[in-house]
Every structure is written in structure tokens, then in C-alpha cells.
PDB file of C-alpha atoms in Angstrom:
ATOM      1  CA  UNK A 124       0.000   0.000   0.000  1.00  0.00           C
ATOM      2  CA  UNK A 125       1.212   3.836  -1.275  1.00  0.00           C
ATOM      3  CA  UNK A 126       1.998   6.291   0.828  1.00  0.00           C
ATOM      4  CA  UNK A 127      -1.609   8.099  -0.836  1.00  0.00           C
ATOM      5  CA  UNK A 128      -3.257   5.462  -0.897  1.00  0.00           C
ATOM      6  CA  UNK A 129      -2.425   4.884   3.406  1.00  0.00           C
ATOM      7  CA  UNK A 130      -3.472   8.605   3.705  1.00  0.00           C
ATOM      8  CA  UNK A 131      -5.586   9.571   1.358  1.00  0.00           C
ATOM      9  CA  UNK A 132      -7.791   6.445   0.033  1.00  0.00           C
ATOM     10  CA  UNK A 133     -11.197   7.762   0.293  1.00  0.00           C
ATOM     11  CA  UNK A 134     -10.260  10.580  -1.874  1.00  0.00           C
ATOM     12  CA  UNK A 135      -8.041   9.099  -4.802  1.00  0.00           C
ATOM     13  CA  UNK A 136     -10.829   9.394  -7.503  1.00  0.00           C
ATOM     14  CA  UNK A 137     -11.530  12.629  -6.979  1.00  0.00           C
ATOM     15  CA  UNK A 138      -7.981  13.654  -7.274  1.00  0.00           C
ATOM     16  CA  UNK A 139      -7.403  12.054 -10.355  1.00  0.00           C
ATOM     17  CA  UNK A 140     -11.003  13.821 -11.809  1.00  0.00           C
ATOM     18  CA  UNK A 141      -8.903  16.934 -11.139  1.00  0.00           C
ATOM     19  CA  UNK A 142      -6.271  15.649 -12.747  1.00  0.00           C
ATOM     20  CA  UNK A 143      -8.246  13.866 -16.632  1.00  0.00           C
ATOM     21  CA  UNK A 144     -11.186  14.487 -17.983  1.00  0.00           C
ATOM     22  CA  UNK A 145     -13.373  11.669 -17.357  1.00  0.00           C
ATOM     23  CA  UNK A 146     -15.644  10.166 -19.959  1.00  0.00           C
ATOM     24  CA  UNK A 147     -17.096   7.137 -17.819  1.00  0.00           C
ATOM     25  CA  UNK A 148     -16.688   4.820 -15.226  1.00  0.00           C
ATOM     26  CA  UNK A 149     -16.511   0.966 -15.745  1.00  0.00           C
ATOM     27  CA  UNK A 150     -16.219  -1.386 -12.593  1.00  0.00           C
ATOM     28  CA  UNK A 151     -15.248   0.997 -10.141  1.00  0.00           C
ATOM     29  CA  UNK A 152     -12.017   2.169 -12.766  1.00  0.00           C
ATOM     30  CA  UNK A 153     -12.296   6.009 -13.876  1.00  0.00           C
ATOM     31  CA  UNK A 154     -11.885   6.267 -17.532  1.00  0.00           C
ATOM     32  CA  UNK A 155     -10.587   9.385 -19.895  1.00  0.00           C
ATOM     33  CA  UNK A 156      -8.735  11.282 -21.765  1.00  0.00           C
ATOM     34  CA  UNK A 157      -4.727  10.731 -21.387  1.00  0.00           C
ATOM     35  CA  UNK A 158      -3.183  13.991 -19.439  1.00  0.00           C
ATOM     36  CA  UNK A 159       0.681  12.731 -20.734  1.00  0.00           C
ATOM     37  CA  UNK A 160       2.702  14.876 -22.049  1.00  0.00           C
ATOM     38  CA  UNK A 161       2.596  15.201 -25.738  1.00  0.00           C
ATOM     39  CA  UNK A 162      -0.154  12.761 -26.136  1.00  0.00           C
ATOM     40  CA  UNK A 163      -3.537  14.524 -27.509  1.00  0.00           C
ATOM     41  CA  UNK A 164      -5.502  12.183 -26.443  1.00  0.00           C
ATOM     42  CA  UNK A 165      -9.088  12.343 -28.654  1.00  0.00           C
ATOM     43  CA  UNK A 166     -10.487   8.925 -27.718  1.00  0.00           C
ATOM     44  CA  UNK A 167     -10.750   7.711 -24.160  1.00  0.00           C
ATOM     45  CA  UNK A 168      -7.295   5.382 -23.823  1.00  0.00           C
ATOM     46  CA  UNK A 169      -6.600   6.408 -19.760  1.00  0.00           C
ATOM     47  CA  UNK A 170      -8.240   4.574 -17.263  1.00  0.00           C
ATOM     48  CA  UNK A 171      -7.391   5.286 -13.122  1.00  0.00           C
ATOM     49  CA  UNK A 172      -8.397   2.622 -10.349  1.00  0.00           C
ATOM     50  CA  UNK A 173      -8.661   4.650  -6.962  1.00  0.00           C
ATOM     51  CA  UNK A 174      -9.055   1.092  -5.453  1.00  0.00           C
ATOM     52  CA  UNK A 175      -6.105  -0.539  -6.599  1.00  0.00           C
ATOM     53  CA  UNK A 176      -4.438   3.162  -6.580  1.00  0.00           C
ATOM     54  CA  UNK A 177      -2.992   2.681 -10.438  1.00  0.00           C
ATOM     55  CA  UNK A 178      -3.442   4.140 -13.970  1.00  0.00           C
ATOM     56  CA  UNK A 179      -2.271   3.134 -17.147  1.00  0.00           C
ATOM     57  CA  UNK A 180      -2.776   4.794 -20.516  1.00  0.00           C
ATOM     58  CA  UNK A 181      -3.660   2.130 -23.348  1.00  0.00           C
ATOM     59  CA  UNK A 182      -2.296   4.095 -26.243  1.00  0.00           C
ATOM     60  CA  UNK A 183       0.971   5.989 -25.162  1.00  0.00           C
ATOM     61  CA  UNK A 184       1.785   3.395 -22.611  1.00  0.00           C
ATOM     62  CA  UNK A 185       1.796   5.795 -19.700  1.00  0.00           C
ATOM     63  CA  UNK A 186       1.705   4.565 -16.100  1.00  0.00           C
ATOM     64  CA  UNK A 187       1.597   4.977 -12.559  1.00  0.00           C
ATOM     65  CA  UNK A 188       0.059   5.264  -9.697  1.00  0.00           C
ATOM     66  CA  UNK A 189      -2.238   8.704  -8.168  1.00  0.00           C
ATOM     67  CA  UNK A 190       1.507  10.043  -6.860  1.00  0.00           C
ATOM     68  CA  UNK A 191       3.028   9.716 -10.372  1.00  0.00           C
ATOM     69  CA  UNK A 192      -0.329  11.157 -12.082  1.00  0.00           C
ATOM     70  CA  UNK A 193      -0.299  14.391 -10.234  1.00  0.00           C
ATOM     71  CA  UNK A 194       3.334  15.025 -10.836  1.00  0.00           C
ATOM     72  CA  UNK A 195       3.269  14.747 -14.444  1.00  0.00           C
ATOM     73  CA  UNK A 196       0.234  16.709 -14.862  1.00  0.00           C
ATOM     74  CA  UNK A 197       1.556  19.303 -12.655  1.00  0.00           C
ATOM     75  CA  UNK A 198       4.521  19.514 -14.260  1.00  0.00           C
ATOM     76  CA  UNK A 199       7.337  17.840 -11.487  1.00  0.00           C
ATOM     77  CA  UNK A 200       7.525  14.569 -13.623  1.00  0.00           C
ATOM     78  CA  UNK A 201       8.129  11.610 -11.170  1.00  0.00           C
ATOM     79  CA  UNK A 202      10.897  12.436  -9.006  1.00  0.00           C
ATOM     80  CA  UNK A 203      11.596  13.447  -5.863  1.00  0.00           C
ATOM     81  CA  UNK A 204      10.389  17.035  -6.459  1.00  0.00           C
ATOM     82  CA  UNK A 205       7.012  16.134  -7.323  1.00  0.00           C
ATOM     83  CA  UNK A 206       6.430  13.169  -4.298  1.00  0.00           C
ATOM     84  CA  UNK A 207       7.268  16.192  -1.967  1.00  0.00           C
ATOM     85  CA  UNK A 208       5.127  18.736  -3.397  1.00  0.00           C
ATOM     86  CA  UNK A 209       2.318  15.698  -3.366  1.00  0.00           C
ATOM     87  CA  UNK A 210       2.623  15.060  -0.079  1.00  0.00           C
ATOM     88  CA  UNK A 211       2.726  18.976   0.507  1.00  0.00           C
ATOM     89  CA  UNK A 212      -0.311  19.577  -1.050  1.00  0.00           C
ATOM     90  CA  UNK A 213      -2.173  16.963   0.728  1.00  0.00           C
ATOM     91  CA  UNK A 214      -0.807  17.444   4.068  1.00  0.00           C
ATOM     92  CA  UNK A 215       1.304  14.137   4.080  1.00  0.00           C
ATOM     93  CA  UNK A 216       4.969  14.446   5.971  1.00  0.00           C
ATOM     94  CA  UNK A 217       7.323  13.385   3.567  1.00  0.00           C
ATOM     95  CA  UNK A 218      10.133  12.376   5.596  1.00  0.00           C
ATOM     96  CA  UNK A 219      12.305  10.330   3.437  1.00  0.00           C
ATOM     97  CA  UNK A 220      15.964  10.749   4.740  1.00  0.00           C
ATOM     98  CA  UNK A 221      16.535   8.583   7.839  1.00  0.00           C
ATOM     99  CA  UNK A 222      16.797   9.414  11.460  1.00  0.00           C
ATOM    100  CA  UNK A 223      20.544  10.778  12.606  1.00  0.00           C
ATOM    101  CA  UNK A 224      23.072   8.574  13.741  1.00  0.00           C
ATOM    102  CA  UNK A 225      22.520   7.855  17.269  1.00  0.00           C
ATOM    103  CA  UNK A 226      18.885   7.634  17.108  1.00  0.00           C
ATOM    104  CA  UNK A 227      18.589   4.399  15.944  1.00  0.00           C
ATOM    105  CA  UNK A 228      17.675   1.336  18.329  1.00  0.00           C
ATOM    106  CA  UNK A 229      19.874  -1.932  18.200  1.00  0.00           C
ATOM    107  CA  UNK A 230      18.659  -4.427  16.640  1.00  0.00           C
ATOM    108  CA  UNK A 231      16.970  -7.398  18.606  1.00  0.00           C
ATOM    109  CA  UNK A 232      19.014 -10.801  19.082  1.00  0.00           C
ATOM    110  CA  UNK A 233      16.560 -12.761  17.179  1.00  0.00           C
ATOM    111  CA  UNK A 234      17.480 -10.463  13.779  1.00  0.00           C
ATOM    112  CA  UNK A 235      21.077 -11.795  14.176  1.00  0.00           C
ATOM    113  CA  UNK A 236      21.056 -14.760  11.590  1.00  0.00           C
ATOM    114  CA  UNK A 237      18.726 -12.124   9.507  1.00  0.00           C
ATOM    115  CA  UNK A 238      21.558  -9.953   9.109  1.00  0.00           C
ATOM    116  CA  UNK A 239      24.300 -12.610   8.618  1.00  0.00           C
ATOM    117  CA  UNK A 240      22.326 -13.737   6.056  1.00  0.00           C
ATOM    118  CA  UNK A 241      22.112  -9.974   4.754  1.00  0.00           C
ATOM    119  CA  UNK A 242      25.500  -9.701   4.640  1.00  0.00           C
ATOM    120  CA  UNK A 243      25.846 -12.383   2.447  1.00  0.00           C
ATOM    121  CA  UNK A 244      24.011  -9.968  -0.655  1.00  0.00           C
ATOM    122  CA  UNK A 245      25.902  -7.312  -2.628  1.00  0.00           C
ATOM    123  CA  UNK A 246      25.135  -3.753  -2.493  1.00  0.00           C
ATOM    124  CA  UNK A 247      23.117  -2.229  -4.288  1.00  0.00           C
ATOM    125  CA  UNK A 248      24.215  -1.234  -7.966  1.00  0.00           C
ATOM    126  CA  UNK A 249      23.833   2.749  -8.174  1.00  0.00           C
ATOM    127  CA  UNK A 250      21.558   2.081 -11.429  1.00  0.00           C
ATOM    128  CA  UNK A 251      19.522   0.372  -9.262  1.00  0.00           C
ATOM    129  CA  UNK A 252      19.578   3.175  -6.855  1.00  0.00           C
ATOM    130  CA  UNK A 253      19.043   6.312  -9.595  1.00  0.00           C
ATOM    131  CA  UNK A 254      15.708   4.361 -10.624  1.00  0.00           C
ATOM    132  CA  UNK A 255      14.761   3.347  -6.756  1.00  0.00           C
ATOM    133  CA  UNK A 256      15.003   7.433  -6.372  1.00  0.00           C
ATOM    134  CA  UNK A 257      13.480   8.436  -9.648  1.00  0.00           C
ATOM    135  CA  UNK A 258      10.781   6.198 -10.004  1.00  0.00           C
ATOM    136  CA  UNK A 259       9.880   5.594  -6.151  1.00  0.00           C
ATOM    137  CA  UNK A 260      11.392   8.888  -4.901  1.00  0.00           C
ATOM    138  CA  UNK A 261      13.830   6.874  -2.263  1.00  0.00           C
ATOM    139  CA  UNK A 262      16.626   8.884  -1.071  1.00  0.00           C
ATOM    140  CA  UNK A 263      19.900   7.151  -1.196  1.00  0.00           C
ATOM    141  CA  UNK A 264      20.336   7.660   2.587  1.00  0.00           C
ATOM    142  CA  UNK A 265      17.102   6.006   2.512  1.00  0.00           C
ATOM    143  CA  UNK A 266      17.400   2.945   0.903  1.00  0.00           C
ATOM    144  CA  UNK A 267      21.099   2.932   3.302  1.00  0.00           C
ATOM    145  CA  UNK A 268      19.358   2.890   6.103  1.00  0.00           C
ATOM    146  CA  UNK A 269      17.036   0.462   4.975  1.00  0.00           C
ATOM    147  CA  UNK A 270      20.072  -1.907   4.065  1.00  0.00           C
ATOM    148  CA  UNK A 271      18.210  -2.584   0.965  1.00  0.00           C
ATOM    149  CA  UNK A 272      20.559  -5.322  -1.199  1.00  0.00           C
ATOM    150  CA  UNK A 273      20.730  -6.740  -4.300  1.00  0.00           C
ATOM    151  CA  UNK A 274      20.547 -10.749  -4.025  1.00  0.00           C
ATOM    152  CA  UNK A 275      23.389 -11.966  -5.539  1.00  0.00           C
ATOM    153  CA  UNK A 276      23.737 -15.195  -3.640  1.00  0.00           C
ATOM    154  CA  UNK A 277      21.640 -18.291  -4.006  1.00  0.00           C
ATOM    155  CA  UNK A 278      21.350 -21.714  -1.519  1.00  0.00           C
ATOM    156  CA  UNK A 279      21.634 -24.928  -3.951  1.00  0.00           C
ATOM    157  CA  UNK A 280      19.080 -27.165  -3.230  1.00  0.00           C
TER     158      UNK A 280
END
């Protein structure tokens, strides 16, 4: 579950009826016009699900989910820039970068053989980590402090 979606689910369709023109709605999905970029849209090829919290454009191929939708249309793109202003606009903190050094809590005995077994995986490869922050707006300090890994170690069976 999104961080809109967690805060905001009640109202997801009728941000994204400020965001396309509607023509119908099918099955709970909300269906329109494109708002991409350089797509002029003149048959109804966008459809948005504020239930499932995703939207996908049939013809141009453009996708996302409410988060991604208002950026474009308002001009951020999705990055960083425009999951901030989102969560600005809608009263959502946005705190992405982790807590300072010091503030952090040990972790519990039983996570032991979790991180040996996290130690085991290489980092993570920094084209990895430019699409983690472009497409998911993850600081690198973030996904750090997460100890998010790539998996490049496998048990034989």
C-alpha cells in the first residue's frame, strides 16, 4: 500500500477527476482522456483505479500510480520534487531521509542470523539506486538505512 493510498484512500478518484477528464466509469475504474505529455488524447485510452491506486494509458503506454499522475500533470515529472510537493499539497509528511546517527535502536538478538544472512548480498548497484530514487522517490540515505541489497547469492538445493 502507497503512501496516498495509506493517507488519502477515500479521496483518490476525486484527485485524479482533477487531474483527466473523465468520460465514464466501468467497474469501479475512472476512464478518460490521457493527461501525458505530448499525447492529444481524442479517444478515451486512460483509465485510473482509486481502489487498486494505479493508472495506465492504453495508447501511449503511460503509467503509474495517483503520486506519479499528479506530478506529471503538474509539471514535477516523477521524481523526488514532485512526491514532496504531493505530499505537501495533501498534508502528508514526507520524511524520506533517515533518522541521525545515534537515534537508531539496536537491533533485537533474534534479527542476528537475519543480518548474517544480509551480509551475504551485494550492495546495491547505483543504477539500481538512480531508478529506486526516480521512479519511487527513495533517497539514497534512505534505501542505506534500509540496508536494501541486491541478491546476488543463491542456496543450492
Amino acid at each position: 500500500m502507497g503512501i496516498a493510498e495509506t493517507h488519502l484512500s477515500g479521496q483518490l478518484g476525486d484527485i485524479a477527476r482533477d487531474l483527466f477528464e473523465v468520460k465514464s466509469e466501468k467497474g469501479g475504474e475512472l476512464i478518460g482522456l490521457c493527461p501525458a505529455p505530448g499525447h492529444d488524447d481524442k479517444n478515451p485510452s486512460f483509465s485510473y483505479n482509486p481502489d487498486k491506486d494505479i493508472c495506465h494509458c492504453f495508447s501511449c503506454g503511460f503509467k503509474g500510480d495517483i503520486i506519479t499522475l499528479w506530478s506529471t500533470v503538474k509539471g514535477y515529472g516523477d521524481d523526488k520534487e514532485g512526491f514532496r510537493a504531493f505530499c505537501e499539497e495533501f498534508g502528508i509528511s514526507d520524511n524520506l531521509d533517515p533518522p541521525a546517527p545515534g537515534r537508531q535502536k539496536p537491533p533485537p538478538e533474534d534479527l542476528q542470523p537475519l543480518n548474517e544472512a544480509c551480509a551475504m548480498l551485494g550492495p546495491l548497484p547505483d543504477d539500481w539506486v538512480k531508478k529506486l530514487s526516480r521512479t519511487r522517490a527513495w533517497s539514497p540515505g534512505a534505501l542505506e538505512y534500509l540496508g536494501i541489497r541486491q541478491q546476488t547469492h543463491y542456496q543450492e538445493k
